[in-house]
Amino acid sequence: MSDFDIVIVGGGIAGASLGARIAAHARVAILEAEEHCAMHSTGRSAAFWLAHYGGAPIIPLTIASRRPLEEGWPNGERSLLHQRGAITIGKEYRHLWDAMSVETDAAPRRQEIKRPALEALIPGLRAGWDFGLLDSSCADIDVAALHGGCLAEFRRAGGVVMTATPLVRARRQNDSWKIEAGNDRLTAATIVNAAGAWADTVASRCDVPGLGITPYRRTIVQLRVGRTGLKDLPLVIDGLGKFYFKGESDNRIWVSPHDETASEPCDSAPEEIDVARAIDHFESVVDWPVEAVERKWAGLRSFTPLRVPAFGFEPTADGFFWCAGQGGFGIQTAPAASAVAASLLLGEGPEPFVAHIDPRPFTPRRYG
Ligand SMILES: Cc1cc2nc3c(=O)[nH]c(=O)nc-3n(C[C@H](O)[C@H](O)[C@H](O)COP(=O)(O)OP(=O)(O)OC[C@H]3O[C@@H](n4cnc5c(N)ncnc54)[C@H](O)[C@@H]3O)c2cc1C
């Protein structure tokens, strides 16, 4: 008999949220290479929920995740969202067209605004930024509470979390996987690949071909500025996709230069050029004096070639399931994505709140 029915590789939000959904149904372990499960992308996000983000196949996952996040899934203790609102801005009306192109009845309607309404929402907005698209539904997500809640629920239902235990190699023998992980030897009927930037590496360690999942670096810089009252400032997004920023505290801002540089899977670190670009863009939008760069970090957003996550069994190998390629939306989609993935993994009907979501776009190797 196998030690486990299912071994999930990766303890970030993908592995933890799926684990929370399935631990009561099977004997499950999460293998995490690091000492802590949120060391990589999950611990480095900008932590927002944005309805239209990621394009058509992602929007239903984001929208279906809203209610569970409001209700504090999985433990239901308190809402994990804090309403913020978002404004996409442009110097010309056509700069908003890309943002408008993903308008859909499935997501909350956005409202076109101009100065002076725009200036009232973003005080100190420099001249020329005349056009805006307001999305009041945008919210901050308490990522630590969501991720910690998933791991707690996973353990409560009998799941085993093994940190500092990287999957080194796995071979399929007699309908089960023989797994070398750190100093441990395990067997499991099914391996779930939720290894984020390392998803293709983990596949290759299991003799499974990769999906072409590529990690891209994204940088965030925390600035202290000579202006107060910024904590609940709307998320400000450039219509041309060159930056975004949001208030972090009364006089602190998180700014991203929206970088997307292909990277090896690694402990990602910011490049000075991206930090400089972030500050440059920020100063071109508002007149708030930059007093200090207090923190900077980078993380990896990992995409399949078509930028749609892969949830489902690998067609070329028995007992190998993909839960990878969550790009820049892995947190905001986690409640629904984990429910879709759990239904495919366990072969059971979907939970009612995701029953309307067609899982076929997420089929691994659907496009090649
Ligand atoms: C700067 C930035 C901003 C972002 N902002 C947002 C946002 O506002 N909203 C949003 O929804 N999303 C956002 N994202 C995206 C989000 O962070 C990711 O989609 C999500 O965290 C991916 O989760 P994951 O579990 O797949 O990856 P990870 O959190 O990276 O987890 C994968 C885990 O697998 C482990 N692992 C790797 N190899 C092995 C192995 N061989 N054995 C065992 N374990 C292994 C790793 O150590 C890692 O802990 C952002 C990302 C970045 C970088």
Short mmCIF file of C-alpha atoms and ligand atoms in Angstrom, two decimals:
data_model
loop_
_atom_site.label_atom_id
_atom_site.label_comp_id
_atom_site.label_asym_id
_atom_site.label_seq_id
_atom_site.Cartn_x
_atom_site.Cartn_y
_atom_site.Cartn_z
CA MET A 1 0.00 0.00 0.00
CA SER A 2 1.18 3.55 -0.74
CA ASP A 3 2.11 5.90 2.08
CA PHE A 4 -0.19 8.49 0.55
CA ASP A 5 -2.94 8.58 -2.04
CA ILE A 6 -1.78 11.99 -3.24
CA VAL A 7 1.48 13.90 -2.83
CA ILE A 8 1.25 17.60 -3.70
CA VAL A 9 4.61 19.14 -4.68
CA GLY A 10 4.70 22.80 -3.62
CA GLY A 11 3.19 24.46 -0.56
CA GLY A 12 2.41 27.89 -2.07
CA ILE A 13 -1.18 29.00 -2.54
CA ALA A 14 -1.75 26.50 -5.40
CA GLY A 15 -0.73 23.47 -3.34
CA ALA A 16 -2.18 24.73 -0.04
CA SER A 17 -5.62 25.66 -1.45
CA LEU A 18 -5.93 22.38 -3.34
CA GLY A 19 -4.76 20.54 -0.23
CA ALA A 20 -7.46 22.24 1.87
CA ARG A 21 -10.09 20.97 -0.58
CA ILE A 22 -8.96 17.34 -0.79
CA ALA A 23 -7.44 16.40 2.60
CA ALA A 24 -10.75 15.10 3.94
CA HIS A 25 -11.14 12.79 0.91
CA ALA A 26 -7.73 11.09 0.69
CA ARG A 27 -4.39 10.58 2.45
CA VAL A 28 -2.46 13.61 1.28
CA ALA A 29 1.01 15.09 1.88
CA ILE A 30 2.36 18.46 0.75
CA LEU A 31 6.09 18.42 -0.03
CA GLU A 32 7.66 21.87 0.21
CA ALA A 33 11.32 22.40 -0.69
CA GLU A 34 11.75 25.44 1.57
CA GLU A 35 11.54 25.84 5.35
CA HIS A 36 8.41 27.98 4.85
CA CYS A 37 5.58 27.43 2.39
CA ALA A 38 5.15 31.09 1.35
CA MET A 39 8.78 31.80 0.54
CA HIS A 40 8.29 32.21 -3.22
CA SER A 41 5.54 33.82 -5.37
CA THR A 42 2.81 33.47 -2.76
CA GLY A 43 4.73 35.54 -0.23
CA ARG A 44 5.70 38.24 -2.74
CA SER A 45 2.46 39.26 -4.44
CA ALA A 46 0.83 42.67 -4.66
CA ALA A 47 -2.20 41.08 -2.97
CA PHE A 48 -5.05 42.48 -4.98
CA TRP A 49 -8.29 41.07 -6.40
CA LEU A 50 -9.04 42.64 -9.75
CA ALA A 51 -12.09 41.39 -11.65
CA HIS A 52 -10.87 41.82 -15.24
CA TYR A 53 -7.29 40.72 -14.70
CA GLY A 54 -5.80 37.88 -16.76
CA GLY A 55 -8.26 37.73 -19.66
CA ALA A 56 -11.34 35.72 -20.61
CA PRO A 57 -10.57 32.22 -19.20
CA ILE A 58 -9.38 33.68 -15.89
CA ILE A 59 -12.30 36.04 -15.20
CA PRO A 60 -14.80 33.27 -14.20
CA LEU A 61 -12.27 31.89 -11.68
CA THR A 62 -11.71 35.36 -10.23
CA ILE A 63 -15.41 36.20 -10.02
CA ALA A 64 -16.31 32.84 -8.43
CA SER A 65 -13.54 33.34 -5.85
CA ARG A 66 -14.93 36.67 -4.64
CA ARG A 67 -17.59 35.30 -2.31
CA PRO A 68 -15.37 32.65 -0.64
CA LEU A 69 -12.77 35.38 -0.05
CA GLU A 70 -15.42 37.68 1.44
CA GLU A 71 -16.59 34.83 3.64
CA GLY A 72 -13.05 34.06 4.77
CA TRP A 73 -12.64 30.66 3.11
CA PRO A 74 -11.62 28.13 4.31
CA ASN A 75 -12.18 28.77 8.03
CA GLY A 76 -14.85 31.48 7.70
CA GLU A 77 -13.45 33.57 10.56
CA ARG A 78 -13.53 36.95 8.79
CA SER A 79 -13.48 38.50 5.35
CA LEU A 80 -10.12 38.29 3.60
CA LEU A 81 -10.89 41.30 1.40
CA HIS A 82 -10.51 45.01 2.03
CA GLN A 83 -12.25 47.19 -0.55
CA ARG A 84 -9.87 49.56 -2.35
CA GLY A 85 -11.06 50.26 -5.89
CA ALA A 86 -8.83 50.59 -8.95
CA ILE A 87 -8.39 53.24 -11.62
CA THR A 88 -6.81 52.57 -14.98
CA ILE A 89 -5.40 55.89 -16.21
CA GLY A 90 -4.30 57.21 -19.57
CA LYS A 91 -3.11 60.40 -21.20
CA GLU A 92 -5.29 59.69 -24.20
CA TYR A 93 -8.66 58.00 -24.34
CA ARG A 94 -7.29 55.27 -26.62
CA HIS A 95 -4.79 54.30 -23.89
CA LEU A 96 -7.74 52.73 -22.06
CA TRP A 97 -8.80 50.56 -24.98
CA ASP A 98 -6.74 47.52 -23.94
CA ALA A 99 -8.34 47.64 -20.50
CA MET A 100 -11.80 48.07 -22.03
CA SER A 101 -11.31 45.15 -24.42
CA VAL A 102 -11.82 42.65 -21.58
CA GLU A 103 -15.17 44.18 -20.55
CA THR A 104 -17.63 41.34 -19.95
CA ASP A 105 -21.06 40.91 -18.39
CA ALA A 106 -19.52 38.40 -15.99
CA ALA A 107 -17.49 41.11 -14.21
CA PRO A 108 -18.62 44.31 -12.47
CA ARG A 109 -19.07 47.28 -14.84
CA ARG A 110 -16.43 49.97 -14.80
CA GLN A 111 -17.06 53.67 -15.03
CA GLU A 112 -15.28 56.12 -17.31
CA ILE A 113 -14.10 59.22 -15.43
CA LYS A 114 -12.24 62.40 -16.33
CA ARG A 115 -10.69 65.30 -14.47
CA PRO A 116 -11.64 66.78 -12.02
CA ALA A 117 -13.24 63.54 -10.69
CA LEU A 118 -9.98 61.74 -11.44
CA GLU A 119 -7.96 64.30 -9.49
CA ALA A 120 -10.27 63.98 -6.50
CA LEU A 121 -9.47 60.26 -6.33
CA ILE A 122 -5.73 60.69 -7.01
CA PRO A 123 -4.68 64.00 -5.38
CA GLY A 124 -1.53 65.48 -6.89
CA LEU A 125 -2.15 63.79 -10.26
CA ARG A 126 0.09 65.48 -12.80
CA ALA A 127 -1.22 67.31 -15.85
CA GLY A 128 -1.98 65.21 -18.92
CA TRP A 129 -3.45 62.17 -17.16
CA ASP A 130 -6.96 63.04 -18.26
CA PHE A 131 -8.75 59.72 -18.71
CA GLY A 132 -9.68 57.00 -16.23
CA LEU A 133 -11.65 53.81 -15.85
CA LEU A 134 -12.87 53.25 -12.29
CA ASP A 135 -13.43 49.72 -10.97
CA SER A 136 -14.89 50.02 -7.48
CA SER A 137 -14.82 46.25 -6.91
CA CYS A 138 -11.02 45.96 -6.65
CA ALA A 139 -9.94 44.79 -3.18
CA ASP A 140 -6.82 43.88 -1.21
CA ILE A 141 -6.52 40.23 -0.22
CA ASP A 142 -5.10 39.18 3.15
CA VAL A 143 -2.76 36.66 1.50
CA ALA A 144 -1.10 35.47 4.71
CA ALA A 145 -4.49 34.68 6.26
CA LEU A 146 -5.72 32.92 3.12
CA HIS A 147 -2.59 30.81 2.71
CA GLY A 148 -2.25 30.11 6.46
CA GLY A 149 -5.96 29.24 6.64
CA CYS A 150 -5.58 26.74 3.79
CA LEU A 151 -2.61 25.03 5.44
CA ALA A 152 -4.45 24.92 8.80
CA GLU A 153 -7.54 23.41 7.16
CA PHE A 154 -5.34 20.90 5.32
CA ARG A 155 -3.71 19.78 8.59
CA ARG A 156 -7.02 19.75 10.47
CA ALA A 157 -8.43 17.32 7.90
CA GLY A 158 -5.45 14.98 8.32
CA GLY A 159 -3.02 16.32 5.69
CA VAL A 160 0.72 16.16 6.34
CA VAL A 161 2.96 19.15 5.49
CA MET A 162 6.63 18.24 4.97
CA THR A 163 8.78 21.37 4.72
CA ALA A 164 12.48 21.40 3.74
CA THR A 165 11.62 18.28 1.73
CA PRO A 166 12.22 18.86 -2.00
CA LEU A 167 11.06 16.26 -4.47
CA VAL A 168 14.34 15.09 -5.99
CA ARG A 169 13.15 12.27 -8.20
CA ALA A 170 10.09 10.07 -8.74
CA ARG A 171 9.56 6.92 -10.78
CA ARG A 172 6.32 5.17 -11.65
CA GLN A 173 6.31 1.47 -10.65
CA ASN A 174 3.35 -0.87 -10.31
CA ASP A 175 0.66 1.82 -10.32
CA SER A 176 2.37 4.03 -7.79
CA TRP A 177 5.08 6.65 -7.59
CA LYS A 178 8.33 5.91 -5.73
CA ILE A 179 9.41 9.33 -4.53
CA GLU A 180 12.77 10.57 -3.24
CA ALA A 181 12.12 13.74 -1.29
CA GLY A 182 14.86 15.24 0.87
CA ASN A 183 15.97 12.35 3.09
CA ASP A 184 12.58 10.63 2.83
CA ARG A 185 11.35 7.84 0.58
CA LEU A 186 7.59 7.89 -0.06
CA THR A 187 5.07 6.18 -2.27
CA ALA A 188 1.89 7.73 -3.64
CA ALA A 189 -0.71 6.83 -6.23
CA THR A 190 -0.79 10.39 -7.60
CA ILE A 191 1.64 13.30 -7.76
CA VAL A 192 0.20 16.81 -8.06
CA ASN A 193 2.60 19.31 -9.56
CA ALA A 194 1.95 22.65 -7.81
CA ALA A 195 5.57 23.78 -7.88
CA GLY A 196 5.02 27.29 -9.32
CA ALA A 197 8.14 28.44 -11.20
CA TRP A 198 9.61 24.93 -10.82
CA ALA A 199 6.63 23.13 -12.40
CA ASP A 200 8.55 22.00 -15.50
CA THR A 201 11.59 21.07 -13.38
CA VAL A 202 9.43 18.88 -11.14
CA ALA A 203 7.85 17.27 -14.23
CA SER A 204 11.29 16.45 -15.58
CA ARG A 205 12.27 14.93 -12.21
CA CYS A 206 9.27 12.61 -12.68
CA ASP A 207 10.25 11.81 -16.30
CA VAL A 208 7.23 13.78 -17.54
CA PRO A 209 7.67 16.31 -20.39
CA GLY A 210 7.28 19.95 -19.39
CA LEU A 211 4.43 22.20 -20.51
CA GLY A 212 6.72 25.08 -21.44
CA ILE A 213 5.87 26.92 -18.21
CA THR A 214 8.06 30.03 -18.05
CA PRO A 215 8.71 32.13 -14.94
CA TYR A 216 8.82 35.91 -15.43
CA ARG A 217 10.25 38.29 -12.84
CA ARG A 218 8.10 41.09 -11.44
CA THR A 219 9.40 43.79 -9.09
CA ILE A 220 7.72 45.79 -6.33
CA VAL A 221 9.26 48.80 -4.59
CA GLN A 222 8.00 50.28 -1.33
CA LEU A 223 8.48 54.07 -1.27
CA ARG A 224 8.05 56.50 1.60
CA VAL A 225 6.68 59.74 0.16
CA GLY A 226 6.13 63.28 1.37
CA ARG A 227 2.36 63.00 1.30
CA THR A 228 -0.11 61.46 3.74
CA GLY A 229 -3.58 59.96 3.57
CA LEU A 230 -2.59 57.30 1.03
CA LYS A 231 -3.52 54.03 2.73
CA ASP A 232 -6.83 53.60 0.95
CA LEU A 233 -5.81 55.21 -2.32
CA PRO A 234 -7.25 53.23 -5.25
CA LEU A 235 -4.88 50.92 -7.08
CA VAL A 236 -3.61 53.09 -9.97
CA ILE A 237 -2.89 51.15 -13.16
CA ASP A 238 -1.35 52.50 -16.34
CA GLY A 239 -3.56 51.90 -19.39
CA LEU A 240 -0.43 51.16 -21.41
CA GLY A 241 0.71 48.56 -18.89
CA LYS A 242 3.93 50.26 -17.74
CA PHE A 243 3.27 50.53 -13.98
CA TYR A 244 0.84 50.23 -11.14
CA PHE A 245 0.91 51.56 -7.58
CA LYS A 246 -1.20 51.39 -4.44
CA GLY A 247 -1.14 52.86 -0.95
CA GLU A 248 0.44 50.63 1.67
CA SER A 249 0.16 52.94 4.69
CA ASP A 250 -0.51 56.59 5.37
CA ASN A 251 2.65 57.73 3.52
CA ARG A 252 3.94 54.55 1.90
CA ILE A 253 3.31 53.28 -1.62
CA TRP A 254 3.95 49.99 -3.41
CA VAL A 255 5.00 50.62 -7.02
CA SER A 256 5.62 48.05 -9.73
CA PRO A 257 7.22 48.86 -13.08
CA HIS A 258 5.15 45.99 -14.51
CA ASP A 259 8.36 44.21 -15.52
CA GLU A 260 8.10 40.81 -17.09
CA THR A 261 11.57 39.39 -17.63
CA ALA A 262 11.93 35.68 -18.38
CA SER A 263 13.90 33.97 -15.62
CA GLU A 264 15.15 30.61 -14.46
CA PRO A 265 13.20 29.33 -11.44
CA CYS A 266 15.10 30.89 -8.51
CA ASP A 267 14.95 33.00 -5.37
CA SER A 268 14.18 36.07 -7.46
CA ALA A 269 15.73 39.46 -6.60
CA PRO A 270 15.02 42.94 -7.99
CA GLU A 271 17.33 44.55 -10.57
CA GLU A 272 18.34 48.19 -9.97
CA ILE A 273 17.12 49.16 -13.45
CA ASP A 274 13.59 47.96 -12.61
CA VAL A 275 13.63 49.83 -9.29
CA ALA A 276 14.71 53.00 -11.13
CA ARG A 277 11.99 52.53 -13.74
CA ALA A 278 9.37 52.09 -11.02
CA ILE A 279 10.36 55.40 -9.40
CA ASP A 280 10.55 57.13 -12.77
CA HIS A 281 7.03 56.09 -13.76
CA PHE A 282 5.67 56.96 -10.33
CA GLU A 283 7.15 60.47 -10.44
CA SER A 284 5.65 61.02 -13.89
CA VAL A 285 2.13 60.41 -12.53
CA VAL A 286 1.90 62.23 -9.17
CA ASP A 287 3.77 65.10 -7.55
CA TRP A 288 4.39 63.32 -4.21
CA PRO A 289 8.10 63.69 -3.32
CA VAL A 290 9.91 60.34 -2.96
CA GLU A 291 11.71 60.36 0.43
CA ALA A 292 13.10 56.82 0.58
CA VAL A 293 13.12 53.40 -1.02
CA GLU A 294 12.23 51.36 2.05
CA ARG A 295 11.93 47.87 0.57
CA LYS A 296 12.15 46.19 -2.80
CA TRP A 297 11.53 42.63 -3.84
CA ALA A 298 10.82 40.51 -6.87
CA GLY A 299 8.88 37.34 -7.46
CA LEU A 300 8.15 35.03 -10.35
CA ARG A 301 4.88 34.83 -12.25
CA SER A 302 4.80 31.58 -14.19
CA PHE A 303 2.78 31.14 -17.36
CA THR A 304 2.00 28.34 -19.78
CA PRO A 305 2.58 29.38 -23.41
CA LEU A 306 -1.07 30.44 -23.79
CA ARG A 307 -1.20 32.08 -20.35
CA VAL A 308 -3.97 29.80 -19.13
CA PRO A 309 -3.23 27.68 -16.04
CA ALA A 310 -3.05 23.89 -16.37
CA PHE A 311 -5.41 21.87 -14.15
CA GLY A 312 -5.75 18.20 -14.99
CA PHE A 313 -4.06 14.84 -15.47
CA GLU A 314 -1.02 14.59 -17.72
CA PRO A 315 -2.10 12.62 -20.82
CA THR A 316 1.33 10.98 -21.31
CA ALA A 317 1.89 9.69 -17.75
CA ASP A 318 -0.28 7.84 -15.26
CA GLY A 319 -1.03 9.47 -11.93
CA PHE A 320 0.53 12.87 -12.67
CA PHE A 321 -1.71 15.92 -12.21
CA TRP A 322 -0.90 19.54 -13.11
CA CYS A 323 -1.91 22.51 -10.96
CA ALA A 324 0.46 25.11 -12.38
CA GLY A 325 0.83 28.24 -14.49
CA GLN A 326 -1.16 30.58 -12.20
CA GLY A 327 0.66 33.62 -13.62
CA GLY A 328 -0.27 36.90 -11.91
CA PHE A 329 -3.66 35.73 -10.64
CA GLY A 330 -2.92 32.70 -8.45
CA ILE A 331 -4.08 34.35 -5.22
CA GLN A 332 -7.27 35.99 -6.43
CA THR A 333 -8.40 32.78 -8.20
CA ALA A 334 -7.34 30.29 -5.49
CA PRO A 335 -10.77 29.45 -3.97
CA ALA A 336 -12.37 28.65 -7.36
CA ALA A 337 -9.26 27.25 -9.07
CA SER A 338 -8.71 24.80 -6.20
CA ALA A 339 -12.36 23.69 -6.42
CA VAL A 340 -12.10 23.12 -10.20
CA ALA A 341 -8.80 21.26 -9.78
CA ALA A 342 -10.13 19.16 -6.86
CA SER A 343 -13.11 18.03 -8.90
CA LEU A 344 -10.84 16.93 -11.78
CA LEU A 345 -8.36 15.26 -9.43
CA LEU A 346 -10.91 13.34 -7.36
CA GLY A 347 -13.17 12.62 -10.34
CA GLU A 348 -16.15 14.03 -8.47
CA GLY A 349 -18.75 16.59 -9.57
CA PRO A 350 -17.73 20.22 -9.02
CA GLU A 351 -18.84 22.21 -6.00
CA PRO A 352 -21.95 24.24 -6.92
CA PHE A 353 -20.14 27.59 -6.86
CA VAL A 354 -17.87 26.49 -9.75
CA ALA A 355 -20.35 24.24 -11.59
CA HIS A 356 -20.76 26.89 -14.32
CA ILE A 357 -17.01 27.04 -15.07
CA ASP A 358 -15.93 25.00 -18.09
CA PRO A 359 -12.69 23.24 -17.09
CA ARG A 360 -11.66 22.40 -20.66
CA PRO A 361 -9.57 25.55 -21.28
CA PHE A 362 -7.33 24.38 -18.42
CA THR A 363 -6.63 20.91 -19.87
CA PRO A 364 -2.84 20.33 -19.95
CA ARG A 365 -1.46 20.12 -23.51
CA ARG A 366 -4.79 21.15 -24.97
CA TYR A 367 -2.98 23.36 -27.42
CA GLY A 368 0.01 21.30 -28.28
C1 LIG B 1 5.29 40.74 -7.75
C2 LIG B 1 4.08 39.84 -7.89
C3 LIG B 1 2.82 40.38 -7.70
C4 LIG B 1 1.69 39.56 -7.77
N1 LIG B 1 0.47 40.10 -7.48
C5 LIG B 1 -0.62 39.30 -7.47
C6 LIG B 1 -1.88 39.83 -7.09
O1 LIG B 1 -2.00 41.01 -6.78
N2 LIG B 1 -2.96 38.98 -7.08
C7 LIG B 1 -2.85 37.65 -7.43
O2 LIG B 1 -3.84 36.94 -7.43
N3 LIG B 1 -1.64 37.13 -7.78
C8 LIG B 1 -0.54 37.92 -7.80
N4 LIG B 1 0.68 37.40 -8.14
C9 LIG B 1 0.74 36.00 -8.59
C10 LIG B 1 0.72 35.02 -7.43
O3 LIG B 1 1.66 35.41 -6.46
C11 LIG B 1 1.05 33.61 -7.98
O4 LIG B 1 0.16 33.29 -9.04
C12 LIG B 1 0.89 32.55 -6.91
O5 LIG B 1 1.55 32.91 -5.74
C13 LIG B 1 1.44 31.23 -7.44
O6 LIG B 1 1.33 30.29 -6.40
P1 LIG B 1 2.08 28.90 -6.48
O7 LIG B 1 1.69 28.13 -5.28
O8 LIG B 1 1.85 28.33 -7.83
O9 LIG B 1 3.64 29.27 -6.46
P2 LIG B 1 4.65 29.47 -5.23
O10 LIG B 1 4.08 30.31 -4.17
O11 LIG B 1 5.95 29.91 -5.81
O12 LIG B 1 4.75 28.01 -4.65
C14 LIG B 1 5.44 26.97 -5.33
C15 LIG B 1 6.21 26.21 -4.27
O13 LIG B 1 6.77 25.02 -4.84
C16 LIG B 1 7.96 24.77 -4.12
N5 LIG B 1 8.80 23.81 -4.89
C17 LIG B 1 9.45 24.04 -6.03
N6 LIG B 1 10.13 22.94 -6.41
C18 LIG B 1 9.88 21.98 -5.46
C19 LIG B 1 10.32 20.64 -5.28
N7 LIG B 1 11.14 20.03 -6.15
N8 LIG B 1 9.87 19.97 -4.18
C20 LIG B 1 9.04 20.56 -3.30
N9 LIG B 1 8.61 21.85 -3.41
C21 LIG B 1 9.03 22.55 -4.49
C22 LIG B 1 8.59 26.13 -3.98
O14 LIG B 1 9.54 26.15 -2.94
C23 LIG B 1 7.37 27.00 -3.71
O15 LIG B 1 7.16 27.23 -2.34
C24 LIG B 1 1.82 38.17 -8.08
C25 LIG B 1 3.10 37.64 -8.27
C26 LIG B 1 4.22 38.45 -8.16
C27 LIG B 1 5.58 37.84 -8.34
#
